[in-house]
């Protein structure tokens, strides 16, 4: 639970992506589900939800690691594997086994109470986010297949342009000698 709290707080300081609001909603829903599954003794369901989510997360983080290290072939292979596992776990197993079980079976044994509706509402919120992220992932796969994938689909183009502009300005300063902290102007201006 502390891990997801740290993710919720760190997302505010991370690079703002197109899905920033969705990430906040995801972390809040996850924290609510974790706390609620513990308090209402839905530990088995909570554990299965975490297991389903962690199955593809490991592949995504590994792909990022190999991307940063410059191993693009391994990165691309892991990204394809991540896409397959993500779709199977979050668009097949999660709704048709987990949500189905939490939606239909509890009412056979107990009358519905607030927690039943709250828990299932949070699971449905997660499922809607899974559909949104699958759309983004499939757009990246399309770009990957047709050979024009440049970066993260969630990145804003304006943000990338700003980073490129600031990097070009930094390169220009390095050539001018200002990266050393010295003023590159005439000697008379440096002395004052």
Coordinates of C-alpha atoms in Angstrom, one line a residue:
X1 CA 0.0 0.0 0.0
X2 CA 2.9 2.4 0.7
X3 CA 4.3 1.6 -2.7
X4 CA 1.1 2.9 -4.4
X5 CA 1.0 5.9 -2.1
X6 CA 4.6 6.7 -3.2
X7 CA 3.5 6.3 -6.8
X8 CA 0.6 8.7 -6.3
X9 CA 2.9 11.3 -4.8
X10 CA 5.7 10.8 -7.3
X11 CA 3.4 11.1 -10.3
X12 CA 2.9 14.8 -9.4
X13 CA 6.7 15.4 -9.8
X14 CA 7.1 13.2 -12.9
X15 CA 6.9 14.4 -16.5
X16 CA 3.3 15.3 -17.1
X17 CA 1.9 13.0 -19.8
X18 CA -1.4 13.0 -21.6
X19 CA -2.8 10.4 -19.2
X20 CA -1.8 12.3 -16.0
X21 CA -5.4 12.4 -14.8
X22 CA -5.9 8.8 -15.6
X23 CA -2.8 7.9 -13.6
X24 CA -4.1 9.8 -10.6
X25 CA -7.5 8.1 -10.9
X26 CA -5.8 4.7 -11.2
X27 CA -3.6 5.2 -8.1
X28 CA -6.6 6.5 -6.0
X29 CA -8.7 3.6 -7.1
X30 CA -5.9 1.1 -6.4
X31 CA -5.4 2.5 -2.9
X32 CA -9.1 2.4 -2.2
X33 CA -9.3 -1.2 -3.5
X34 CA -6.3 -2.3 -1.4
X35 CA -7.6 -0.7 1.8
X36 CA -11.2 -1.9 1.2
X37 CA -10.1 -5.5 0.3
X38 CA -8.2 -5.6 3.6
X39 CA -10.9 -4.1 5.8
X40 CA -13.8 -6.1 4.3
X41 CA -11.9 -9.4 4.1
X42 CA -11.8 -9.4 0.3
X43 CA -8.1 -10.3 0.5
X44 CA -8.3 -13.1 -2.1
X45 CA -9.8 -10.8 -4.7
X46 CA -7.4 -8.0 -3.8
X47 CA -4.5 -10.3 -4.2
X48 CA -5.7 -11.6 -7.6
X49 CA -6.2 -8.0 -8.8
X50 CA -2.6 -7.1 -7.8
X51 CA -1.3 -10.3 -9.4
X52 CA -3.0 -9.6 -12.7
X53 CA -1.7 -6.0 -12.8
X54 CA 1.8 -6.9 -11.8
X55 CA 2.1 -9.6 -14.5
X56 CA 2.4 -7.0 -17.3
X57 CA 4.0 -4.2 -15.2
X58 CA 7.2 -6.2 -14.9
X59 CA 7.5 -6.5 -18.7
X60 CA 6.8 -2.8 -19.2
X61 CA 9.5 -1.7 -16.6
X62 CA 12.0 -4.2 -18.2
X63 CA 11.3 -2.8 -21.6
X64 CA 11.9 0.7 -20.3
X65 CA 15.1 -0.4 -18.7
X66 CA 16.4 -1.9 -22.0
X67 CA 15.3 1.1 -23.9
X68 CA 17.3 3.5 -21.6
X69 CA 20.3 1.1 -21.9
X70 CA 20.1 1.3 -25.7
X71 CA 19.1 -2.3 -26.4
X72 CA 16.3 -1.6 -28.8
X73 CA 15.8 -5.2 -30.1
X74 CA 15.3 -6.5 -26.6
X75 CA 13.1 -3.5 -25.7
X76 CA 10.9 -4.0 -28.8
X77 CA 10.5 -7.8 -28.0
X78 CA 9.6 -7.0 -24.4
X79 CA 7.1 -4.4 -25.6
X80 CA 5.4 -6.9 -27.9
X81 CA 5.3 -9.4 -25.0
X82 CA 4.0 -6.7 -22.7
X83 CA 1.2 -5.9 -25.1
X84 CA 0.1 -9.5 -25.4
X85 CA 0.2 -10.0 -21.6
X86 CA -1.5 -6.7 -20.9
X87 CA -4.4 -7.4 -23.2
X88 CA -4.9 -11.0 -21.9
X89 CA -4.7 -10.1 -18.3
X90 CA -6.6 -6.8 -18.3
X91 CA -9.1 -7.2 -21.0
X92 CA -9.9 -10.9 -20.7
X93 CA -9.0 -12.3 -17.3
X94 CA -9.8 -9.2 -15.3
X95 CA -13.3 -8.5 -16.5
X96 CA -14.5 -12.1 -17.3
X97 CA -13.1 -13.8 -14.3
X98 CA -12.4 -11.3 -11.5
X99 CA -15.2 -8.8 -12.0
X100 CA -17.6 -11.5 -13.0
X101 CA -16.9 -13.3 -9.7
X102 CA -17.2 -10.2 -7.6
X103 CA -20.3 -9.0 -9.3
X104 CA -22.4 -12.2 -9.4
X105 CA -21.3 -14.7 -6.7
X106 CA -21.4 -12.6 -3.5
X107 CA -25.2 -11.8 -3.9
X108 CA -25.8 -15.6 -3.9
X109 CA -24.6 -15.8 -0.3
X110 CA -25.1 -12.4 1.2
X111 CA -27.4 -9.4 0.6
X112 CA -25.6 -6.6 -1.2
X113 CA -24.2 -3.9 1.1
X114 CA -22.4 -0.6 0.4
X115 CA -19.0 -2.3 0.2
X116 CA -20.3 -4.6 -2.6
X117 CA -21.2 -1.6 -4.7
X118 CA -18.1 0.4 -3.8
X119 CA -15.7 -2.5 -4.5
X120 CA -17.3 -3.3 -7.9
X121 CA -17.4 0.4 -8.9
X122 CA -13.7 0.7 -8.2
X123 CA -13.1 -2.5 -10.3
X124 CA -15.1 -1.0 -13.2
X125 CA -13.1 2.3 -13.0
X126 CA -10.0 0.2 -13.3
X127 CA -11.5 -1.7 -16.3
X128 CA -12.3 1.6 -18.1
X129 CA -8.7 2.8 -17.5
X130 CA -7.5 -0.6 -18.9
X131 CA -9.5 0.1 -22.1
X132 CA -8.1 3.6 -22.4
X133 CA -4.5 2.4 -21.9
X134 CA -5.1 -0.5 -24.4
X135 CA -6.1 2.0 -27.0
X136 CA -2.8 4.0 -26.4
X137 CA -0.8 0.8 -26.4
X138 CA -2.4 -0.4 -29.7
X139 CA -1.6 3.0 -31.2
X140 CA 2.0 2.5 -30.2
X141 CA 2.0 -1.0 -31.7
X142 CA 0.6 0.4 -34.9
X143 CA 3.4 2.9 -35.1
X144 CA 5.9 0.2 -34.2
X145 CA 4.7 -2.1 -37.0
X146 CA 4.7 0.6 -39.6
X147 CA 8.1 2.0 -38.5
X148 CA 7.3 5.5 -37.4
X149 CA 7.4 5.1 -33.6
X150 CA 9.3 8.0 -32.1
X151 CA 8.5 7.9 -28.4
X152 CA 5.9 7.4 -25.7
X153 CA 2.4 7.7 -27.1
X154 CA 1.4 9.4 -23.8
X155 CA 3.9 12.3 -24.4
X156 CA 2.7 15.6 -25.4
X157 CA 4.2 16.8 -28.7
X158 CA 4.6 20.3 -27.3
X159 CA 6.6 18.9 -24.3
X160 CA 8.9 17.0 -26.7
X161 CA 9.4 20.1 -28.8
X162 CA 10.3 22.1 -25.6
X163 CA 12.8 19.5 -24.5
X164 CA 14.4 19.5 -28.0
X165 CA 14.6 23.3 -28.0
X166 CA 16.1 23.4 -24.5
X167 CA 18.6 20.7 -25.5
X168 CA 19.6 22.6 -28.6
X169 CA 20.0 25.8 -26.5
X170 CA 22.2 23.8 -24.1
X171 CA 24.3 22.5 -27.0
X172 CA 24.7 26.1 -28.2
X173 CA 25.9 27.2 -24.8
X174 CA 28.4 24.4 -24.6
X175 CA 29.9 25.5 -27.9
X176 CA 30.0 29.1 -26.6
X177 CA 31.8 28.1 -23.5
X178 CA 29.1 29.2 -21.0
X179 CA 28.8 25.7 -19.7
X180 CA 31.9 26.3 -17.6
X181 CA 30.1 29.1 -15.7
X182 CA 32.3 31.8 -17.2
X183 CA 30.8 34.7 -19.1
X184 CA 31.9 34.4 -22.8
X185 CA 31.7 38.2 -23.4
X186 CA 34.6 40.7 -23.7
X187 CA 37.1 40.9 -20.8
X188 CA 35.9 44.3 -19.7
X189 CA 32.4 43.0 -19.0
X190 CA 33.7 39.9 -17.1
X191 CA 35.7 42.0 -14.7
X192 CA 32.7 44.0 -13.4

